């Protein structure tokens, strides 16, 4: 399943945005070096053509393209990141709440 927002990930439902963001950050840290490399290469392959198009624009319309790229980049790369961390989210959630427990 493809998740476009962290709110849609079943394991993270019912949590606040900051909690979801922290758990995703922890889950991303659990990725192995080859997985991180593949994820970053895929993101680079996605964004490179967009910036090549931006480089060819010579007028003030470049601002419209920048806004479009700025808004679409997370819509494309976040689902990719969520796909890579799908196996680590539960462990990251457990670790997050274990470390956030009251004294």
Coordinates of C-alpha atoms in Angstrom, one line a residue:
X1 CA 0.0 0.0 0.0
X2 CA 1.2 3.5 -0.8
X3 CA 1.0 6.1 2.0
X4 CA 1.1 9.7 1.0
X5 CA 1.0 11.1 4.6
X6 CA 2.2 9.6 7.8
X7 CA -1.3 10.0 9.1
X8 CA -2.3 7.1 6.8
X9 CA 0.2 4.6 8.2
X10 CA -1.8 2.2 10.3
X11 CA 0.9 1.9 13.0
X12 CA 1.0 5.7 13.5
X13 CA -2.7 6.5 13.4
X14 CA -3.9 8.5 16.4
X15 CA -0.5 10.0 17.1
X16 CA 0.3 13.7 16.9
X17 CA 2.3 15.0 14.0
X18 CA 5.5 15.6 16.0
X19 CA 5.3 12.1 17.4
X20 CA 4.8 10.6 13.9
X21 CA 7.7 12.7 12.6
X22 CA 10.0 11.5 15.4
X23 CA 9.1 7.9 14.9
X24 CA 9.7 8.2 11.1
X25 CA 13.1 9.7 11.8
X26 CA 13.9 6.8 14.1
X27 CA 12.7 4.3 11.5
X28 CA 14.8 6.0 8.9
X29 CA 17.9 5.6 11.1
X30 CA 17.3 1.9 11.3
X31 CA 17.8 1.5 7.5
X32 CA 21.0 -0.1 6.5
X33 CA 23.6 1.8 4.5
X34 CA 22.7 0.1 1.2
X35 CA 19.0 0.9 1.8
X36 CA 19.8 4.5 2.6
X37 CA 21.9 4.8 -0.5
X38 CA 19.2 3.3 -2.7
X39 CA 16.6 5.6 -1.2
X40 CA 18.7 8.7 -1.8
X41 CA 19.6 7.7 -5.3
X42 CA 15.9 7.2 -6.1
X43 CA 15.1 10.6 -4.7
X44 CA 18.0 12.1 -6.8
X45 CA 16.7 10.4 -9.9
X46 CA 13.3 11.9 -9.3
X47 CA 14.4 15.4 -8.6
X48 CA 17.1 15.8 -11.2
X49 CA 14.8 16.1 -14.3
X50 CA 12.8 18.7 -12.4
X51 CA 15.8 20.9 -11.9
X52 CA 16.9 20.4 -15.4
X53 CA 13.6 21.7 -16.6
X54 CA 14.0 24.7 -14.2
X55 CA 17.5 25.4 -15.6
X56 CA 16.0 25.8 -19.1
X57 CA 13.5 28.4 -18.0
X58 CA 14.7 32.0 -18.7
X59 CA 11.8 34.1 -17.5
X60 CA 10.0 35.0 -14.4
X61 CA 7.9 31.8 -14.9
X62 CA 10.7 30.0 -13.1
X63 CA 9.0 31.1 -9.9
X64 CA 5.9 29.1 -10.8
X65 CA 8.0 26.1 -11.6
X66 CA 9.8 26.5 -8.2
X67 CA 6.6 26.6 -6.4
X68 CA 5.3 23.5 -8.3
X69 CA 8.5 21.6 -7.6
X70 CA 8.5 22.7 -4.0
X71 CA 5.0 21.4 -3.5
X72 CA 5.4 18.2 -5.5
X73 CA 8.7 17.0 -4.1
X74 CA 7.3 15.8 -0.7
X75 CA 4.3 14.3 -2.5
X76 CA 6.7 12.1 -4.5
X77 CA 9.5 11.4 -2.0
X78 CA 7.5 10.9 1.2
X79 CA 5.7 7.8 -0.1
X80 CA 9.0 6.4 -1.2
X81 CA 10.5 6.9 2.3
X82 CA 7.4 5.4 3.9
X83 CA 7.8 2.3 1.7
X84 CA 11.4 1.8 2.7
X85 CA 10.7 2.1 6.5
X86 CA 7.5 0.0 6.5
X87 CA 9.3 -2.9 8.3
X88 CA 10.9 -0.6 10.9
X89 CA 8.0 1.5 12.0
X90 CA 6.7 -0.7 14.8
X91 CA 10.1 -1.1 16.3
X92 CA 10.7 2.7 16.0
X93 CA 7.4 3.3 17.7
X94 CA 8.2 1.0 20.6
X95 CA 11.6 2.6 21.0
X96 CA 10.1 6.1 20.9
X97 CA 7.6 5.4 23.6
X98 CA 10.2 3.5 25.7
X99 CA 12.5 6.5 25.7
X100 CA 9.6 9.0 26.3
X101 CA 8.2 7.2 29.3
X102 CA 7.8 9.4 32.4
X103 CA 10.3 9.1 35.2

